[in-house]
Coordinates of C-alpha atoms in Angstrom, one line a residue:
M1 CA -25.9 39.9 -6.6
K2 CA -25.1 38.0 -3.4
N3 CA -22.6 39.5 -1.0
I4 CA -19.6 37.5 0.2
D5 CA -21.2 36.6 3.5
E6 CA -24.2 35.0 1.8
I7 CA -21.9 33.0 -0.5
R8 CA -19.9 31.8 2.5
V9 CA -23.1 30.6 4.3
E10 CA -24.1 28.6 1.2
I11 CA -20.6 27.1 1.0
D12 CA -20.8 26.1 4.7
Q13 CA -24.2 24.5 4.1
I14 CA -22.8 22.5 1.1
D15 CA -19.8 21.4 3.2
S16 CA -22.1 20.2 5.9
K17 CA -24.0 18.1 3.4
I18 CA -20.8 16.7 2.1
K19 CA -19.7 15.8 5.6
E20 CA -23.0 13.9 6.2
L21 CA -22.7 12.1 2.8
F22 CA -19.1 11.2 3.4
L23 CA -19.8 9.7 6.9
N24 CA -22.6 7.7 5.3
R25 CA -20.2 6.5 2.6
L26 CA -17.6 5.5 5.2
Q27 CA -20.2 3.5 7.2
I28 CA -21.1 1.6 4.0
I29 CA -17.4 1.0 3.3
K30 CA -17.0 -0.6 6.7
E31 CA -19.8 -3.0 5.8
I32 CA -18.1 -3.8 2.5
I33 CA -14.7 -4.3 4.2
D34 CA -16.3 -6.8 6.7
Y35 CA -18.0 -8.7 3.9
K36 CA -14.9 -9.0 1.7
K37 CA -12.8 -10.0 4.7
S38 CA -15.2 -12.7 5.7
N39 CA -15.3 -14.0 2.1
N40 CA -11.6 -13.6 1.5
L41 CA -12.2 -11.2 -1.4
P42 CA -9.8 -8.5 -2.6
F43 CA -10.9 -5.1 -1.2
I44 CA -10.1 -3.0 -4.3
D45 CA -11.6 -3.6 -7.7
E46 CA -9.6 -1.1 -9.8
K47 CA -11.4 -1.7 -13.0
R48 CA -14.8 -1.1 -11.4
E49 CA -13.6 2.0 -9.6
L50 CA -12.1 3.5 -12.8
S51 CA -15.4 2.8 -14.7
H52 CA -17.4 4.3 -11.8
L53 CA -15.2 7.5 -11.9
F54 CA -15.8 8.1 -15.6
D55 CA -19.5 7.2 -15.5
L56 CA -20.3 9.7 -12.8
S57 CA -18.5 12.5 -14.5
K58 CA -19.5 11.9 -18.2
D59 CA -22.5 14.3 -18.0
I60 CA -20.3 17.3 -16.9
I61 CA -19.8 19.4 -20.0
D62 CA -17.0 21.7 -18.9
E63 CA -13.7 19.7 -19.2
K64 CA -12.0 21.5 -16.5
D65 CA -14.9 21.0 -14.1
K66 CA -15.0 17.3 -15.1
T67 CA -11.3 16.9 -14.3
Y68 CA -11.6 18.5 -10.9
Y69 CA -14.7 16.4 -10.1
Q70 CA -12.8 13.3 -11.0
L71 CA -9.9 14.4 -8.8
F72 CA -12.3 15.1 -5.9
L73 CA -14.0 11.7 -6.3
K74 CA -10.6 10.0 -6.6
S75 CA -9.4 11.6 -3.4
V76 CA -12.5 10.3 -1.6
M77 CA -11.7 6.8 -2.9
N78 CA -8.1 7.1 -1.8
I79 CA -9.3 8.1 1.7
T80 CA -11.5 5.0 1.7
L81 CA -8.5 2.9 0.7
Q82 CA -6.4 4.4 3.5
Y83 CA -9.1 3.7 6.0
E84 CA -9.1 0.0 5.0
E85 CA -5.3 -0.2 4.8
S86 CA -4.7 1.5 8.1
D87 CA -5.8 -1.6 10.0
N88 CA -4.1 -4.1 7.6
N89 CA -0.7 -2.9 6.8
E90 CA 0.5 -2.5 10.4
F91 CA 1.5 -5.3 12.8
I92 CA 2.0 -4.0 16.3
G93 CA 2.6 -6.0 19.5
Y94 CA 4.9 -8.8 20.6
N95 CA 6.4 -11.3 18.2
T96 CA 4.9 -9.5 15.2
I97 CA 8.1 -9.9 13.2
S98 CA 7.0 -13.5 12.8
N99 CA 4.7 -12.2 10.0
L100 CA 7.6 -11.5 7.7
S101 CA 7.5 -14.7 5.6
N102 CA 3.8 -14.3 5.0
L103 CA 4.2 -10.6 4.0
L104 CA 7.2 -11.3 1.7
N105 CA 5.4 -14.3 0.2
N106 CA 8.7 -15.7 -1.4
H107 CA 9.5 -12.4 -3.1
K108 CA 13.2 -11.4 -3.0
A109 CA 14.0 -9.0 -0.2
L110 CA 17.0 -6.8 0.6
F111 CA 17.3 -6.3 4.4
I112 CA 19.0 -3.0 5.2
L113 CA 20.3 -3.7 8.7
D114 CA 21.8 -1.7 11.5
D115 CA 25.1 -3.5 12.2
N116 CA 24.2 -3.5 15.9
I117 CA 21.4 -6.0 15.2
S118 CA 22.3 -9.6 14.6
S119 CA 21.2 -11.1 11.3
S120 CA 19.8 -14.0 13.3
V121 CA 16.8 -11.8 14.0
I122 CA 15.9 -12.1 10.4
Y123 CA 16.7 -15.8 9.8
D124 CA 14.9 -16.8 13.0
N125 CA 11.7 -15.3 11.7
L126 CA 11.7 -16.6 8.1
N127 CA 10.6 -19.9 6.8
N128 CA 13.1 -22.0 4.8
D129 CA 11.9 -20.9 1.4
Q130 CA 12.1 -17.2 2.2
K131 CA 15.6 -17.6 3.8
E132 CA 16.8 -18.6 0.3
N133 CA 15.5 -15.4 -1.1
I134 CA 17.0 -12.6 0.9
V135 CA 20.1 -10.4 0.8
I136 CA 21.4 -8.5 3.8
F137 CA 23.1 -5.1 3.6
S138 CA 24.5 -4.3 7.0
F139 CA 26.1 -0.9 7.8
K140 CA 27.0 1.3 10.8
A141 CA 23.9 3.4 11.4
I142 CA 25.5 6.7 12.4
E143 CA 24.7 10.2 11.1
E144 CA 28.0 10.5 9.3
L145 CA 27.0 7.5 7.1
K146 CA 23.5 8.7 6.5
N147 CA 24.5 10.1 3.1
I148 CA 24.5 9.6 -0.7
D149 CA 27.6 7.4 -0.6
T150 CA 25.7 4.8 1.5
V151 CA 22.7 5.1 -0.8
K152 CA 24.9 4.4 -3.8
D153 CA 26.4 1.3 -2.1
I154 CA 22.9 0.0 -1.4
I155 CA 21.8 0.6 -5.0
D156 CA 25.0 -1.1 -6.3
C157 CA 24.0 -4.1 -4.2
L158 CA 20.4 -4.1 -5.6
I159 CA 21.7 -4.0 -9.1
K160 CA 24.3 -6.7 -8.5
E161 CA 21.7 -9.0 -7.0
H162 CA 19.3 -8.3 -9.8
F163 CA 16.4 -6.9 -7.8
K164 CA 13.2 -6.3 -9.8
K165 CA 10.4 -3.9 -9.4
D166 CA 8.1 -6.4 -7.5
D167 CA 10.8 -7.3 -5.0
Y168 CA 11.1 -5.8 -1.5
I169 CA 13.4 -3.6 0.6
V170 CA 13.1 -4.1 4.4
G171 CA 14.5 -1.5 6.8
L172 CA 15.4 -3.0 10.2
G173 CA 16.8 -0.6 12.8
G174 CA 16.4 2.8 14.2
G175 CA 15.6 6.1 12.5
I176 CA 18.9 6.4 10.5
T177 CA 18.4 2.9 9.0
L178 CA 14.7 3.5 8.2
D179 CA 15.4 6.9 6.7
I180 CA 18.0 5.5 4.3
A181 CA 16.0 2.3 3.5
G182 CA 12.9 4.2 2.7
F183 CA 14.7 6.7 0.5
V184 CA 16.4 3.9 -1.5
A185 CA 13.0 2.1 -1.8
S186 CA 11.5 5.4 -3.2
I187 CA 14.2 5.9 -5.9
Y188 CA 15.2 2.4 -7.0
K189 CA 13.4 1.7 -10.2
R190 CA 11.2 4.7 -9.3
G191 CA 9.8 2.8 -6.3
I192 CA 10.0 -0.7 -4.9
S193 CA 7.8 -2.2 -2.1
Y194 CA 9.1 -1.3 1.4
I195 CA 8.6 -2.8 4.8
S196 CA 9.6 -0.7 7.9
I197 CA 10.7 -2.5 11.1
P198 CA 11.6 0.0 13.8
T199 CA 13.7 -1.4 16.6
T200 CA 14.0 1.6 18.9
I201 CA 11.3 3.5 20.9
L202 CA 12.2 6.7 18.9
S203 CA 11.8 5.1 15.5
M204 CA 8.6 3.3 16.6
C205 CA 7.1 6.8 17.3
D206 CA 8.7 8.7 14.5
A207 CA 10.6 7.3 11.5
S208 CA 8.1 4.5 10.9
I209 CA 5.2 6.9 10.5
G210 CA 4.4 9.6 7.9
S211 CA 6.3 8.5 4.8
K212 CA 9.3 10.8 5.2
C213 CA 12.7 9.5 4.2
G214 CA 16.0 10.9 3.2
V215 CA 19.7 11.5 3.9
N216 CA 22.1 14.2 5.0
F217 CA 24.2 16.2 2.6
N218 CA 27.5 18.0 3.4
H219 CA 26.7 17.4 7.1
I220 CA 23.3 19.2 6.9
K221 CA 20.4 17.1 8.1
N222 CA 18.0 15.5 5.7
Q223 CA 18.7 17.9 2.8
I224 CA 17.9 15.2 0.2
G225 CA 14.7 13.1 0.6
S226 CA 11.2 12.1 -0.5
F227 CA 7.9 11.0 0.8
Y228 CA 7.3 7.2 0.3
D229 CA 4.6 5.0 1.7
Y230 CA 5.4 1.8 3.5
K231 CA 3.8 -1.4 2.2
Y232 CA 3.9 -2.8 5.7
T233 CA 5.1 -1.7 9.1
I234 CA 6.1 -4.1 11.8
V235 CA 6.4 -2.8 15.4
D236 CA 7.6 -5.6 17.6
F237 CA 7.9 -4.6 21.3
N238 CA 10.5 -7.3 21.9
F239 CA 13.1 -5.1 20.4
I240 CA 12.7 -2.7 23.3
K241 CA 14.0 -5.2 25.9
S242 CA 17.5 -5.2 24.5
L243 CA 18.0 -1.4 24.0
P244 CA 20.9 0.2 25.8
K245 CA 19.7 2.6 28.5
R246 CA 20.7 5.8 26.6
I247 CA 18.9 4.7 23.4
Y248 CA 15.9 3.6 25.5
N249 CA 15.7 6.9 27.3
E250 CA 16.2 8.9 24.1
G251 CA 12.9 7.4 22.8
F252 CA 10.9 9.2 25.4
V253 CA 11.8 12.6 23.9
E254 CA 9.6 11.8 20.9
I255 CA 6.7 10.7 23.1
I256 CA 7.0 13.7 25.3
K257 CA 7.1 16.0 22.2
L258 CA 3.9 14.5 20.7
F259 CA 2.1 14.7 24.0
A260 CA 3.3 18.2 24.8
T261 CA 2.0 19.7 21.6
S262 CA -1.1 17.5 20.9
S263 CA -2.4 15.6 24.0
K264 CA -2.7 17.2 27.4
K265 CA -4.4 14.1 28.7
D266 CA -1.5 11.8 27.7
F267 CA 1.0 14.3 29.0
E268 CA -0.7 14.2 32.4
L269 CA -0.9 10.4 32.4
L270 CA 2.9 10.4 31.7
E271 CA 3.5 12.8 34.5
N272 CA 1.6 10.5 36.9
N273 CA 3.4 7.4 35.6
L274 CA 0.0 5.9 34.5
L275 CA 1.1 4.7 31.0
S276 CA 3.0 1.5 30.2
I277 CA 5.7 1.8 27.5
E278 CA 3.5 0.0 25.1
E279 CA 0.6 2.4 25.7
M280 CA 3.0 5.4 25.3
I281 CA 4.1 4.1 21.9
L282 CA 0.6 3.3 20.7
N283 CA -0.8 6.7 21.8
A284 CA 2.2 8.6 20.3
R285 CA 1.8 6.7 17.0
K286 CA -1.9 7.5 16.9
I287 CA -1.2 11.2 17.3
K288 CA 1.5 11.3 14.6
K289 CA -0.6 9.3 12.2
Q290 CA -3.5 11.7 12.5
I291 CA -1.3 14.7 11.9
C292 CA 0.4 13.1 8.8
L293 CA -2.9 12.0 7.4
L294 CA -4.1 15.6 7.4
D295 CA -0.8 17.0 6.0
K296 CA 1.3 14.3 4.4
Y297 CA 3.6 16.6 2.5
D298 CA 4.5 18.9 5.4
S299 CA 2.9 22.1 4.2
N300 CA 1.2 23.4 7.4
I301 CA -0.3 21.2 10.1
R302 CA 2.6 18.8 10.1
Y303 CA 4.9 21.6 11.2
V304 CA 3.9 20.7 14.8
L305 CA 6.1 17.6 14.5
N306 CA 9.1 19.8 14.3
F307 CA 8.8 21.1 17.9
G308 CA 12.4 21.2 19.1
H309 CA 13.9 20.0 15.8
T310 CA 15.3 23.2 14.3
F311 CA 17.6 23.7 17.3
G312 CA 17.9 20.0 17.8
H313 CA 19.3 19.4 14.4
A314 CA 21.8 22.2 14.9
V315 CA 22.9 20.8 18.2
E316 CA 23.3 17.3 16.6
A317 CA 25.5 18.7 13.9
L318 CA 27.6 20.8 16.2
S319 CA 28.3 17.8 18.5
N320 CA 29.7 15.7 15.6
G321 CA 27.5 12.8 16.6
S322 CA 28.1 12.8 20.4
I323 CA 24.6 14.0 21.0
L324 CA 21.9 11.7 19.8
H325 CA 18.9 12.8 17.7
G326 CA 16.4 12.6 20.6
E327 CA 18.8 14.3 22.9
G328 CA 19.2 17.2 20.5
V329 CA 15.5 17.5 20.1
A330 CA 15.1 17.6 23.9
I331 CA 17.5 20.6 24.0
G332 CA 15.4 22.2 21.2
M333 CA 12.1 21.6 23.1
V334 CA 13.3 23.3 26.2
I335 CA 14.6 26.3 24.2
C336 CA 11.2 26.6 22.4
S337 CA 8.9 26.1 25.4
I338 CA 7.7 28.8 27.8
D339 CA 6.7 29.3 31.4
D340 CA 4.8 26.3 33.1
A341 CA 5.2 24.1 30.0
K342 CA 8.9 24.5 30.1
K343 CA 9.0 23.4 33.8
R344 CA 6.8 20.4 33.2
I345 CA 8.8 19.2 30.1
I346 CA 12.0 19.6 32.1
N347 CA 10.6 17.6 35.0
L348 CA 9.8 14.7 32.6
F349 CA 13.2 14.9 31.0
N350 CA 14.7 14.6 34.5
N351 CA 12.5 11.6 35.2
Y352 CA 14.0 9.8 32.2
S353 CA 17.6 11.0 32.7
I354 CA 17.6 13.0 29.4
N355 CA 20.1 15.9 29.1
Y356 CA 18.4 19.1 28.0
E357 CA 21.2 21.7 28.6
N358 CA 22.4 23.7 25.6
N359 CA 26.1 24.4 25.5
Y360 CA 26.3 26.1 22.2
S361 CA 26.2 29.8 21.5
K362 CA 23.9 31.8 19.3
E363 CA 26.6 32.2 16.7
E364 CA 27.3 28.5 16.5
L365 CA 23.6 27.5 16.2
I366 CA 22.6 30.1 13.7
E367 CA 25.0 28.7 11.0
Y368 CA 23.0 25.5 10.9
I369 CA 19.6 27.0 11.5
Y370 CA 20.0 29.0 8.3
H371 CA 19.7 25.7 6.4
D372 CA 16.5 24.6 8.2
K373 CA 13.9 23.0 5.9
K374 CA 11.1 25.0 7.5
Y375 CA 12.2 28.2 5.9
K376 CA 9.3 29.1 3.7
N377 CA 7.9 32.2 2.1
G378 CA 10.6 34.3 3.7
Y379 CA 10.1 33.0 7.2
Y380 CA 11.5 30.3 9.6
H381 CA 8.7 28.5 11.4
F382 CA 9.5 27.7 15.1
I383 CA 7.0 25.5 17.0
M384 CA 6.5 27.0 20.4
V385 CA 4.7 25.5 23.4
K386 CA 3.3 27.7 26.2
D387 CA 0.4 25.5 27.3
I388 CA 0.7 21.7 27.4
G389 CA -1.4 20.0 24.7
S390 CA -1.2 23.0 22.3
Y391 CA 1.3 25.0 20.4
Y392 CA 1.7 28.1 18.2
I393 CA 4.0 28.9 15.3
E394 CA 6.5 31.8 15.6
K395 CA 7.3 33.0 12.2
V396 CA 10.7 34.7 12.1
S397 CA 12.2 36.5 9.1
I398 CA 15.8 36.0 8.2
N399 CA 16.5 39.6 9.4
D400 CA 15.0 38.9 12.8
L401 CA 16.5 35.4 13.2
D402 CA 19.5 36.7 15.2
N403 CA 17.3 38.5 17.8
F404 CA 14.9 35.6 18.0
I405 CA 17.6 33.1 18.8
E406 CA 19.2 35.4 21.3
G407 CA 15.8 35.8 23.0
V408 CA 14.9 32.2 23.4
L409 CA 18.4 31.2 24.6
K410 CA 18.2 33.6 27.6

């Protein structure tokens, strides 16, 4: 009988062969994509793929083995689809919102709009036929209204306006707007096509990536939510030009967070003022997309995106809205960083006039931290940064939470 080490060596060899075959498959897929694009052919042939799935597995006798092989092959096909879609469902640059009419293609659309944004932004970028086929739901995008009551109001509007399964919801605004719009899209008729249009730097780097959406409940952040993929994402840099200074600066927190945990190179470029705002956003989006692709449902790797968020959410709630999301996360990042990393993060916050001073006590913070979503298997998971470009997870039991918070607040 083989020992465990010999078995592991065999598995490693098999995994290496799978890697080689997968990369070969991906290269062929690239050629297929190019061919179909040049000949204006649909990329996915669902009937053929389903037939292929069953043909390849029909000689597997054990039903359980057959099912798992089909799941494995289906996952490979889904990755291939994501590979193709990743370059075709995002429109990033200047004046990209002009693509709206083509994307909606005369389908009915409900625009969920931050009331700070004029509806002319929508009408100016639609053709005449599409203008006749839209409904606008405008609301005050503040944390206090990011709740189930707002969701109910939007669903009432959808029902009143007779929206069907093949119609669209379009979220146009910052993170609060996109969180609500995505959540409504995920539950209305068990899912309706959704277009995400972030209008702030923060939402361009955060809420418009990774499929998370949801609302607050009883003043606790994001207690109700889901994961729902966007049909399309439109990032139009023109929106940045009109942002108030405080909202503009807040967006850099998300960029600094992503670079601090995951890209030493980008962090150093930022320190030396060698990145344009467009490059910052593109690089930050790339990092978050890679993380979410590896861990869509937030079970392990994606935890890194919560650097600063556990304390940040508590600070937001305690401030009753006077501290913005990014500002709260900045405070949390400083609390959860160590030594040289803390100094370098603080220096960048100073450069962008971002407040990072915490004015709340351990006793005040802990009441909100108890409800943190990252409590799992008996532990809270705090993302800590000691060296720029990397991180570690501090697992803290509920019994040790008091001492941990006291320690990091010193």
